[in-house]
């Protein structure tokens, strides 16, 4: 790799552009790990400080992403999540042409807090299933989700939940309940140490935090979910609606 030290452009900016060109031309593909800082030092014959500055620029631009304890990777192609969609994660994965992959971190029966009870239209203190999961795409966690379901309405649901099986499918087949609409509230937060570890991102990285209440055909709440994902991995979209006169 030939750098030109006689130009006014700093070496780290030249390396940044070379790496960017390699990404754009497919030498390094989405989700692929780039060489380590030490390897890049040998490739470009420069100091680690110079390499680190080049990488920091590309991370800031969103072309690269750091995954703690694993290394630096080319950023994923963004996934498009339709905000008005009522599909669950399994259906979302199938739309992407991928096999859904989730990991249950915790499945507890708890008493509904005032907030959870209000969203689910149930009595505070009544039993609910609190389900904490990570949802994966391309072997990387995309969503971290904490969901709540009324066990008065869905008795024994905690016994039916299984890894990688669609919760919406279980609700439809075992409880004759279809999700037909939802309300969502979205904000952006910085990743805490805990969230960064779960989502394999930097502490402080921007996360979408989406609170969703799903409803059945009788407009009764079915579940409450709060899920998070990196803003640089997902585009939240809204399809144009037709005006009815």
Coordinates of N, CA and C in Angstrom, one line a residue:
X1 N 0.8 -1.2 0.0 CA 0.0 0.0 0.0 C 0.9 1.2 0.0
X2 N 0.7 2.1 -1.0 CA 1.6 3.3 -1.1 C 1.0 4.5 -0.5
X3 N 1.6 5.1 0.5 CA 1.2 6.3 1.1 C 2.1 7.4 0.5
X4 N 1.6 8.6 0.5 CA 2.3 9.8 0.0 C 2.6 10.8 1.2
X5 N 3.7 10.7 1.8 CA 4.0 11.6 3.0 C 4.3 13.0 2.6
X6 N 4.4 13.3 1.3 CA 4.7 14.6 0.8 C 3.5 15.5 0.6
X7 N 2.3 14.9 0.6 CA 1.1 15.7 0.5 C 0.7 16.2 1.8
X8 N -0.2 17.3 1.8 CA -0.6 17.9 3.0 C -1.7 17.1 3.8
X9 N -2.2 16.0 3.1 CA -3.2 15.2 3.7 C -2.5 14.3 4.7
X10 N -2.9 14.3 6.0 CA -2.3 13.4 7.0 C -2.4 11.9 6.6
X11 N -1.4 11.2 7.1 CA -1.3 9.8 6.8 C -2.6 9.0 7.2
X12 N -3.1 9.3 8.4 CA -4.3 8.6 8.9 C -5.5 8.8 7.9
X13 N -5.6 10.0 7.3 CA -6.7 10.3 6.4 C -6.5 9.5 5.1
X14 N -5.2 9.3 4.7 CA -5.0 8.5 3.5 C -5.3 7.1 3.7
X15 N -5.0 6.6 4.9 CA -5.3 5.2 5.2 C -6.8 5.0 5.4
X16 N -7.5 6.0 6.0 CA -8.9 6.0 6.1 C -9.6 5.8 4.7
X17 N -9.1 6.6 3.7 CA -9.7 6.5 2.4 C -9.4 5.2 1.7
X18 N -8.2 4.7 1.9 CA -7.8 3.4 1.4 C -8.7 2.3 1.9
X19 N -8.9 2.3 3.2 CA -9.8 1.3 3.9 C -11.2 1.5 3.4
X20 N -11.6 2.7 3.2 CA -13.0 3.0 2.7 C -13.2 2.5 1.3
X21 N -12.1 2.7 0.5 CA -12.2 2.1 -0.9 C -12.3 0.6 -0.9
X22 N -11.5 0.0 0.0 CA -11.5 -1.5 0.1 C -12.9 -2.0 0.4
X23 N -13.6 -1.3 1.3 CA -14.9 -1.7 1.7 C -15.9 -1.5 0.6
X24 N -15.8 -0.3 -0.1 CA -16.7 0.0 -1.2 C -16.5 -1.0 -2.4
X25 N -15.3 -1.5 -2.6 CA -15.0 -2.4 -3.7 C -15.1 -3.9 -3.3
X26 N -15.6 -4.1 -2.1 CA -15.9 -5.5 -1.7 C -14.7 -6.3 -1.2
X27 N -13.5 -5.6 -1.0 CA -12.4 -6.4 -0.4 C -12.8 -6.8 1.0
X28 N -13.4 -5.9 1.8 CA -13.9 -6.3 3.1 C -15.4 -6.1 3.0
X29 N -16.1 -7.2 3.3 CA -17.6 -7.3 3.1 C -18.3 -7.0 4.5
X30 N -19.6 -6.6 4.4 CA -20.4 -6.4 5.6 C -20.3 -7.5 6.6
X31 N -20.1 -7.1 7.8 CA -20.0 -8.1 9.0 C -18.6 -8.8 9.0
X32 N -17.7 -8.5 8.0 CA -16.4 -9.2 8.0 C -15.4 -8.4 8.9
X33 N -14.6 -9.1 9.6 CA -13.6 -8.5 10.4 C -12.4 -8.0 9.6
X34 N -12.0 -6.8 9.8 CA -10.8 -6.2 9.1 C -9.6 -6.7 9.9
X35 N -8.4 -6.5 9.3 CA -7.1 -6.9 10.0 C -7.0 -6.1 11.3
X36 N -6.3 -6.7 12.2 CA -6.0 -6.1 13.5 C -5.2 -4.8 13.3
X37 N -5.1 -4.0 14.4 CA -4.3 -2.8 14.3 C -2.9 -3.1 14.0
X38 N -2.4 -4.2 14.7 CA -1.0 -4.6 14.5 C -0.7 -5.0 13.0
X39 N -1.7 -5.7 12.4 CA -1.6 -6.2 11.1 C -1.6 -5.0 10.1
X40 N -2.5 -4.0 10.4 CA -2.6 -2.8 9.6 C -1.3 -2.0 9.7
X41 N -0.7 -2.0 10.8 CA 0.6 -1.3 11.0 C 1.6 -1.9 10.0
X42 N 1.6 -3.2 9.9 CA 2.6 -3.8 9.0 C 2.2 -3.6 7.6
X43 N 0.9 -3.6 7.2 CA 0.5 -3.4 5.9 C 0.9 -2.0 5.4
X44 N 0.6 -1.0 6.2 CA 0.8 0.4 5.8 C 2.2 1.0 6.3
X45 N 2.9 0.2 7.1 CA 4.2 0.7 7.7 C 4.0 2.0 8.4
X46 N 3.1 2.1 9.3 CA 2.9 3.3 10.1 C 2.7 2.9 11.5
X47 N 2.6 3.9 12.4 CA 2.4 3.7 13.8 C 1.0 3.2 14.1
X48 N 0.8 2.6 15.3 CA -0.5 2.2 15.8 C -1.4 3.4 16.0
X49 N -0.8 4.5 16.4 CA -1.6 5.7 16.7 C -2.3 6.2 15.4
X50 N -1.5 6.1 14.3 CA -2.0 6.5 12.9 C -3.2 5.6 12.5
X51 N -3.0 4.3 12.7 CA -4.0 3.3 12.3 C -5.2 3.6 13.2
X52 N -5.0 3.8 14.5 CA -6.2 3.9 15.4 C -7.0 5.2 15.0
X53 N -6.3 6.3 14.6 CA -7.1 7.5 14.2 C -7.9 7.2 12.9
X54 N -7.3 6.4 12.0 CA -8.0 6.1 10.7 C -9.3 5.3 11.0
X55 N -9.1 4.3 11.9 CA -10.2 3.4 12.3 C -11.3 4.2 13.0
X56 N -10.9 5.1 13.9 CA -11.8 5.9 14.7 C -12.7 6.8 13.7
X57 N -12.0 7.3 12.7 CA -12.8 8.1 11.7 C -13.9 7.3 11.0
X58 N -13.5 6.0 10.6 CA -14.5 5.2 9.9 C -15.6 4.7 10.9
X59 N -15.2 4.5 12.1 CA -16.3 4.1 13.1 C -17.2 5.3 13.3
X60 N -16.7 6.5 13.4 CA -17.5 7.7 13.5 C -18.5 7.8 12.3
X61 N -18.0 7.5 11.1 CA -18.8 7.6 9.9 C -19.8 6.5 9.8
X62 N -19.6 5.4 10.5 CA -20.5 4.3 10.4 C -20.1 3.2 9.5
X63 N -18.9 3.3 8.9 CA -18.4 2.3 7.9 C -17.8 1.1 8.7
X64 N -17.3 1.3 9.9 CA -16.8 0.2 10.7 C -17.5 0.2 12.0
X65 N -17.5 -0.9 12.7 CA -18.0 -1.0 14.0 C -17.1 -1.8 14.9
X66 N -17.0 -1.4 16.1 CA -16.1 -2.2 17.1 C -17.0 -3.1 17.9
X67 N -16.6 -4.4 18.0 CA -17.4 -5.3 18.8 C -16.4 -5.7 20.0
X68 N -16.8 -5.4 21.2 CA -15.9 -5.6 22.3 C -15.5 -7.1 22.4
X69 N -14.2 -7.3 22.7 CA -13.6 -8.6 22.8 C -13.5 -9.4 21.5
X70 N -13.9 -8.8 20.4 CA -13.9 -9.6 19.2 C -13.1 -8.8 18.1
X71 N -13.1 -7.5 18.0 CA -12.4 -6.8 17.0 C -13.2 -5.7 16.3
X72 N -12.7 -5.3 15.1 CA -13.3 -4.3 14.3 C -13.9 -4.9 13.1
X73 N -15.1 -4.6 12.7 CA -15.8 -5.2 11.6 C -16.4 -4.2 10.7
X74 N -16.6 -4.6 9.4 CA -17.3 -3.7 8.5 C -18.7 -3.7 9.0
X75 N -19.3 -2.5 8.9 CA -20.7 -2.3 9.4 C -21.7 -3.2 8.6
X76 N -22.7 -3.7 9.3 CA -23.7 -4.5 8.6 C -24.5 -3.6 7.6
X77 N -25.1 -4.2 6.6 CA -26.1 -3.6 5.8 C -27.3 -3.3 6.7
X78 N -27.9 -2.2 6.6 CA -29.0 -1.8 7.5 C -30.2 -2.7 7.2
X79 N -30.9 -3.1 8.3 CA -32.1 -3.8 8.1 C -33.3 -2.8 8.2
X80 N -34.3 -3.0 7.4 CA -35.5 -2.1 7.4 C -36.6 -2.8 8.2
X81 N -37.0 -2.0 9.2 CA -38.1 -2.5 10.1 C -39.3 -1.6 9.9
X82 N -40.4 -2.1 9.3 CA -41.5 -1.3 9.1 C -42.3 -1.0 10.4
X83 N -42.4 0.3 10.8 CA -42.9 0.7 12.1 C -44.4 0.3 12.2
X84 N -45.1 0.3 11.1 CA -46.5 0.0 11.2 C -46.8 -1.5 11.1
X85 N -45.8 -2.3 10.9 CA -46.0 -3.8 10.8 C -46.4 -4.4 12.1
X86 N -47.2 -5.4 12.1 CA -47.6 -6.1 13.3 C -46.8 -7.4 13.5
X87 N -45.9 -7.7 12.6 CA -45.2 -9.0 12.6 C -44.3 -9.1 13.8
X88 N -44.0 -10.3 14.3 CA -43.0 -10.5 15.3 C -41.7 -10.8 14.7
X89 N -40.7 -11.1 15.6 CA -39.3 -11.2 15.1 C -39.2 -12.4 14.1
X90 N -39.8 -13.5 14.4 CA -39.7 -14.6 13.5 C -40.2 -14.2 12.1
X91 N -41.3 -13.5 12.0 CA -41.9 -13.1 10.7 C -40.9 -12.1 10.1
X92 N -40.4 -11.2 10.9 CA -39.4 -10.2 10.4 C -38.2 -10.9 9.8
X93 N -37.7 -11.9 10.4 CA -36.5 -12.7 9.9 C -36.9 -13.4 8.6
X94 N -38.0 -14.0 8.5 CA -38.4 -14.7 7.3 C -38.5 -13.7 6.1
X95 N -39.0 -12.4 6.4 CA -39.0 -11.4 5.4 C -37.7 -11.0 4.9
X96 N -36.6 -11.2 5.7 CA -35.3 -10.9 5.3 C -34.6 -12.1 4.6
X97 N -35.4 -13.2 4.6 CA -34.9 -14.5 4.0 C -33.9 -15.2 4.9
X98 N -34.1 -15.0 6.2 CA -33.2 -15.6 7.2 C -33.9 -16.5 8.2
X99 N -33.2 -17.4 8.8 CA -33.8 -18.3 9.8 C -33.8 -17.5 11.1
X100 N -34.9 -17.4 11.8 CA -34.9 -16.7 13.1 C -34.0 -17.4 14.1
X101 N -33.3 -16.6 14.9 CA -32.5 -17.2 15.9 C -32.5 -16.3 17.2
X102 N -33.1 -16.8 18.3 CA -33.2 -16.1 19.5 C -32.7 -16.9 20.7
X103 N -32.3 -16.1 21.7 CA -31.8 -16.8 22.9 C -32.6 -16.2 24.1
X104 N -33.2 -17.1 24.9 CA -33.9 -16.7 26.0 C -32.9 -16.5 27.2
X105 N -32.8 -15.2 27.7 CA -31.9 -14.9 28.8 C -32.6 -15.2 30.1
X106 N -33.9 -15.0 30.2 CA -34.6 -15.1 31.4 C -36.1 -15.2 31.1
X107 N -36.8 -16.1 31.9 CA -38.2 -16.3 31.8 C -38.7 -16.5 33.2
X108 N -39.4 -15.4 33.7 CA -39.8 -15.4 35.1 C -41.3 -15.0 35.2
X109 N -41.9 -15.6 36.2 CA -43.3 -15.3 36.5 C -43.2 -14.2 37.7
X110 N -43.7 -13.0 37.4 CA -43.6 -12.0 38.4 C -45.0 -11.3 38.6
X111 N -45.1 -10.4 39.6 CA -46.3 -9.7 39.8 C -46.2 -8.4 38.9
X112 N -47.3 -8.1 38.2 CA -47.3 -6.9 37.3 C -47.2 -5.6 38.1
X113 N -46.2 -4.8 37.7 CA -46.1 -3.5 38.2 C -47.3 -2.6 37.8
X114 N -47.4 -1.4 38.4 CA -48.4 -0.5 38.0 C -48.3 -0.2 36.5
X115 N -47.0 0.1 36.0 CA -46.8 0.4 34.6 C -47.2 -0.7 33.7
X116 N -46.7 -1.9 34.0 CA -47.0 -3.1 33.1 C -48.5 -3.3 33.1
X117 N -49.2 -3.3 34.3 CA -50.6 -3.5 34.4 C -51.4 -2.5 33.6
X118 N -51.0 -1.3 33.7 CA -51.7 -0.2 32.9 C -51.6 -0.5 31.4
X119 N -50.5 -0.9 30.9 CA -50.4 -1.2 29.5 C -51.2 -2.4 29.1
X120 N -51.2 -3.4 29.9 CA -51.9 -4.7 29.6 C -53.4 -4.7 30.0
X121 N -53.8 -3.6 30.7 CA -55.2 -3.5 31.1 C -55.5 -4.7 32.1
X122 N -54.7 -4.9 33.1 CA -54.9 -5.9 34.1 C -54.7 -5.3 35.4
X123 N -55.0 -6.1 36.5 CA -54.8 -5.6 37.8 C -53.3 -5.6 38.2
X124 N -52.9 -4.6 38.9 CA -51.5 -4.5 39.4 C -51.3 -5.7 40.4
X125 N -50.2 -6.4 40.3 CA -50.0 -7.5 41.2 C -50.4 -8.9 40.6
X126 N -51.1 -8.8 39.5 CA -51.5 -10.1 38.9 C -50.3 -10.7 38.2
X127 N -50.4 -12.1 38.0 CA -49.2 -12.8 37.5 C -48.9 -12.4 36.0
X128 N -47.7 -12.2 35.6 CA -47.3 -11.9 34.2 C -46.0 -12.7 34.0
X129 N -45.9 -13.1 32.7 CA -44.6 -13.7 32.3 C -43.7 -12.5 31.8
X130 N -42.5 -12.4 32.4 CA -41.5 -11.5 32.0 C -40.4 -12.3 31.2
X131 N -40.3 -12.0 29.9 CA -39.5 -12.8 29.0 C -38.4 -11.8 28.5
X132 N -37.1 -12.2 28.7 CA -36.0 -11.4 28.3 C -35.2 -12.2 27.2
X133 N -35.1 -11.6 26.0 CA -34.5 -12.4 24.9 C -33.5 -11.5 24.1
X134 N -32.6 -12.2 23.5 CA -31.7 -11.6 22.4 C -32.1 -12.2 21.1
X135 N -32.3 -11.4 20.1 CA -32.7 -11.9 18.7 C -31.5 -11.6 17.8
X136 N -31.1 -12.7 17.1 CA -29.9 -12.6 16.3 C -30.2 -12.6 14.8
X137 N -29.3 -11.9 14.0 CA -29.3 -11.9 12.6 C -27.8 -12.1 12.2
X138 N -27.5 -13.0 11.4 CA -26.1 -13.3 11.0 C -25.2 -13.5 12.2
X139 N -25.7 -14.2 13.2 CA -24.9 -14.5 14.4 C -24.5 -13.3 15.2
X140 N -25.1 -12.2 15.0 CA -24.9 -11.0 15.8 C -26.3 -10.6 16.4
X141 N -26.3 -10.2 17.7 CA -27.6 -9.8 18.3 C -28.0 -8.5 17.6
X142 N -29.3 -8.5 17.2 CA -29.9 -7.3 16.6 C -30.8 -6.6 17.5
X143 N -31.6 -7.4 18.2 CA -32.6 -6.8 19.2 C -32.4 -7.4 20.6
X144 N -32.5 -6.6 21.6 CA -32.6 -7.0 23.0 C -34.1 -6.7 23.4
X145 N -34.8 -7.6 23.9 CA -36.2 -7.5 24.1 C -36.6 -7.9 25.5
X146 N -37.4 -7.1 26.2 CA -38.1 -7.6 27.4 C -39.6 -7.4 27.2
X147 N -40.3 -8.6 27.3 CA -41.7 -8.6 27.0 C -42.5 -9.1 28.2
X148 N -43.7 -8.6 28.3 CA -44.6 -9.0 29.4 C -46.0 -9.5 28.8
X149 N -46.4 -10.7 29.3 CA -47.7 -11.3 28.9 C -48.5 -11.6 30.2
X150 N -49.8 -11.4 30.1 CA -50.7 -11.7 31.3 C -50.9 -13.2 31.3
X151 N -50.5 -13.8 32.5 CA -50.7 -15.2 32.7 C -52.2 -15.6 33.1
X152 N -52.9 -14.5 33.5 CA -54.3 -14.7 33.7 C -55.0 -15.0 32.4
X153 N -54.6 -14.2 31.4 CA -55.2 -14.4 30.0 C -54.5 -15.6 29.3
X154 N -53.2 -15.8 29.5 CA -52.5 -16.9 28.8 C -51.9 -17.8 29.8
X155 N -52.7 -18.6 30.5 CA -52.2 -19.5 31.5 C -51.2 -20.5 30.9
X156 N -50.1 -20.8 31.7 CA -49.1 -21.7 31.3 C -48.2 -21.3 30.1
X157 N -48.3 -20.0 29.7 CA -47.5 -19.6 28.6 C -46.0 -19.8 28.8
X158 N -45.6 -19.6 30.1 CA -44.2 -19.7 30.4 C -43.7 -21.1 30.1
X159 N -44.6 -22.1 30.1 CA -44.2 -23.5 29.9 C -44.2 -23.8 28.4
X160 N -44.8 -23.0 27.6 CA -44.9 -23.2 26.1 C -43.8 -22.5 25.3
X161 N -43.3 -21.4 25.9 CA -42.2 -20.6 25.2 C -41.0 -21.5 25.0
X162 N -40.5 -21.5 23.8 CA -39.3 -22.3 23.4 C -38.4 -21.5 22.6
X163 N -37.1 -21.9 22.7 CA -36.1 -21.2 21.9 C -36.4 -21.3 20.4
X164 N -36.3 -20.1 19.7 CA -36.5 -20.0 18.2 C -37.9 -20.3 17.7
X165 N -38.9 -20.5 18.6 CA -40.2 -20.7 18.1 C -41.0 -19.4 18.2
X166 N -41.7 -19.1 17.2 CA -42.4 -17.8 17.2 C -43.5 -17.7 18.3
X167 N -43.3 -16.7 19.2 CA -44.3 -16.5 20.2 C -45.7 -16.2 19.6
X168 N -45.7 -15.4 18.5 CA -47.0 -15.1 17.9 C -47.6 -16.4 17.4
X169 N -46.9 -17.3 16.9 CA -47.4 -18.6 16.5 C -48.0 -19.4 17.7
X170 N -47.4 -19.3 18.8 CA -47.9 -20.0 20.0 C -49.2 -19.3 20.4
X171 N -49.2 -18.0 20.4 CA -50.5 -17.3 20.8 C -51.6 -17.7 19.8
X172 N -51.3 -17.8 18.5 CA -52.4 -18.1 17.5 C -52.8 -19.5 17.7
X173 N -51.9 -20.5 17.8 CA -52.3 -21.9 17.8 C -52.8 -22.4 19.1
X174 N -52.3 -21.9 20.2 CA -52.6 -22.4 21.5 C -53.7 -21.6 22.3
X175 N -53.8 -20.3 21.9 CA -54.7 -19.4 22.6 C -55.6 -18.7 21.7
X176 N -55.7 -19.0 20.4 CA -56.6 -18.4 19.4 C -56.5 -16.9 19.5
X177 N -55.3 -16.4 19.5 CA -55.1 -14.9 19.6 C -54.2 -14.5 18.5
X178 N -54.7 -13.6 17.7 CA -54.0 -13.0 16.6 C -53.6 -11.5 16.9
X179 N -52.4 -11.1 16.6 CA -52.0 -9.7 16.7 C -52.4 -9.0 15.5
X180 N -53.2 -7.9 15.6 CA -53.6 -7.2 14.4 C -53.2 -5.7 14.4
X181 N -52.7 -5.2 15.5 CA -52.2 -3.8 15.5 C -51.3 -3.6 16.7
X182 N -50.6 -2.5 16.7 CA -49.8 -2.1 17.8 C -49.6 -0.6 17.9
X183 N -49.2 -0.2 19.1 CA -48.8 1.2 19.4 C -47.3 1.1 19.7
X184 N -46.5 2.1 19.2 CA -45.1 2.1 19.4 C -44.7 3.5 19.8
X185 N -43.8 3.6 20.8 CA -43.2 4.9 21.3 C -41.7 4.7 21.1
X186 N -41.0 5.6 20.4 CA -39.6 5.4 20.1 C -38.8 6.6 20.6
X187 N -37.7 6.3 21.3 CA -36.7 7.3 21.6 C -35.3 6.7 21.4
X188 N -34.3 7.5 21.6 CA -32.9 7.1 21.4 C -32.2 7.3 22.7
X189 N -31.5 6.3 23.1 CA -30.7 6.3 24.3 C -29.3 5.9 24.1
X190 N -28.4 6.2 25.0 CA -27.0 5.7 24.9 C -26.9 4.3 25.5
X191 N -26.1 3.5 24.9 CA -25.9 2.1 25.5 C -25.2 2.1 26.8
X192 N -25.8 1.5 27.8 CA -25.2 1.3 29.1 C -24.2 0.2 28.9
X193 N -23.4 0.0 30.0 CA -22.4 -1.1 30.0 C -23.1 -2.4 29.8
X194 N -24.3 -2.6 30.4 CA -25.1 -3.8 30.3 C -25.6 -4.0 28.9
X195 N -26.2 -3.0 28.3 CA -26.7 -3.1 27.0 C -25.6 -3.3 25.9
X196 N -24.5 -2.6 26.1 CA -23.4 -2.7 25.2 C -22.9 -4.2 25.1
X197 N -22.8 -4.8 26.3 CA -22.4 -6.2 26.4 C -23.4 -7.1 25.6
X198 N -24.7 -6.9 25.9 CA -25.7 -7.7 25.3 C -25.7 -7.6 23.7
X199 N -25.6 -6.3 23.3 CA -25.8 -6.0 21.8 C -24.4 -6.0 21.1
X200 N -23.4 -6.2 21.8 CA -22.0 -6.2 21.3 C -21.7 -4.9 20.5
X201 N -21.9 -3.8 21.3 CA -21.6 -2.5 20.7 C -20.8 -1.7 21.7
X202 N -20.4 -0.5 21.4 CA -19.7 0.3 22.3 C -20.6 0.9 23.3
X203 N -20.0 1.1 24.5 CA -20.8 1.8 25.6 C -21.0 3.3 25.0
X204 N -22.3 3.7 25.2 CA -22.6 5.0 24.7 C -23.1 5.1 23.3
X205 N -23.1 3.9 22.6 CA -23.6 3.9 21.2 C -25.1 4.2 21.2
X206 N -25.6 4.8 20.1 CA -27.0 5.2 20.1 C -27.8 4.0 19.8
X207 N -28.9 3.8 20.7 CA -29.8 2.7 20.5 C -31.2 3.3 20.3
X208 N -32.0 2.6 19.4 CA -33.4 2.8 19.4 C -34.0 2.1 20.6
X209 N -34.8 2.8 21.4 CA -35.6 2.1 22.4 C -37.1 2.2 22.0
X210 N -37.7 1.0 21.8 CA -39.0 1.0 21.2 C -39.9 0.3 22.2
X211 N -40.9 1.0 22.7 CA -41.9 0.5 23.6 C -43.1 0.1 22.7
X212 N -43.5 -1.1 22.7 CA -44.6 -1.6 21.9 C -45.7 -2.3 22.7
X213 N -46.9 -1.9 22.4 CA -48.1 -2.6 23.0 C -48.8 -3.2 21.8
X214 N -49.0 -4.5 21.8 CA -49.6 -5.2 20.7 C -51.1 -5.5 21.1
X215 N -52.0 -5.4 20.1 CA -53.4 -5.6 20.3 C -54.0 -6.7 19.4
X216 N -55.1 -7.4 19.9 CA -55.8 -8.3 19.2 C -56.9 -7.7 18.4
X217 N -57.8 -8.5 17.7 CA -58.8 -7.9 16.9 C -59.9 -7.3 17.7
X218 N -60.0 -7.5 19.0 CA -61.0 -6.9 19.9 C -60.3 -5.6 20.5
X219 N -59.2 -5.2 20.1 CA -58.4 -4.1 20.6 C -58.0 -4.3 22.0
X220 N -57.9 -5.5 22.5 CA -57.4 -5.8 23.8 C -55.9 -6.0 23.7
X221 N -55.1 -5.4 24.7 CA -53.7 -5.6 24.7 C -53.2 -7.0 24.9
X222 N -52.3 -7.5 24.1 CA -51.8 -8.9 24.2 C -50.5 -8.9 24.9
X223 N -49.6 -8.0 24.6 CA -48.3 -8.0 25.3 C -47.7 -6.6 25.2
X224 N -46.8 -6.4 26.2 CA -46.0 -5.2 26.2 C -44.5 -5.6 26.0
X225 N -43.9 -4.9 25.1 CA -42.4 -5.2 24.8 C -41.6 -3.9 24.8
X226 N -40.5 -4.0 25.3 CA -39.5 -2.9 25.2 C -38.3 -3.5 24.6
X227 N -38.0 -3.1 23.3 CA -36.8 -3.7 22.7 C -35.9 -2.6 22.2
X228 N -34.6 -3.0 22.1 CA -33.5 -2.0 21.7 C -32.7 -2.6 20.6
X229 N -32.2 -1.7 19.8 CA -31.2 -2.1 18.7 C -30.4 -0.9 18.4
X230 N -29.2 -1.1 17.8 CA -28.3 0.0 17.4 C -28.9 0.8 16.3
X231 N -28.9 2.1 16.4 CA -29.5 2.9 15.3 C -28.7 2.8 14.0
X232 N -27.4 2.4 14.0 CA -26.7 2.2 12.8 C -26.9 0.9 12.1
X233 N -27.8 0.0 12.7 CA -28.0 -1.3 12.1 C -29.5 -1.4 11.6
X234 N -30.3 -0.5 11.9 CA -31.7 -0.7 11.6 C -32.3 0.7 11.1
X235 N -33.0 0.7 9.9 CA -33.8 1.8 9.5 C -35.2 1.6 9.9
X236 N -35.8 2.5 10.6 CA -37.2 2.4 10.9 C -38.0 3.1 9.8
X237 N -38.9 2.4 9.2 CA -39.6 3.0 8.0 C -41.1 3.0 8.2
X238 N -41.7 3.9 7.5 CA -43.2 4.0 7.5 C -43.6 4.1 6.1
X239 N -44.4 3.1 5.6 CA -44.9 3.1 4.3 C -46.0 4.2 4.1
X240 N -46.1 4.8 2.9 CA -47.1 5.8 2.6 C -48.5 5.2 2.7
X241 N -49.3 5.8 3.4 CA -50.7 5.4 3.5 C -51.6 6.1 2.6
X242 N -52.6 5.5 2.1 CA -53.6 6.2 1.2 C -54.7 6.9 2.0
X243 N -55.0 8.1 1.6 CA -56.1 8.8 2.3 C -57.4 8.2 1.8
X244 N -58.3 8.0 2.8 CA -59.6 7.5 2.5 C -60.6 8.7 2.7
X245 N -61.4 8.9 1.7 CA -62.4 10.0 1.7 C -63.8 9.5 1.9

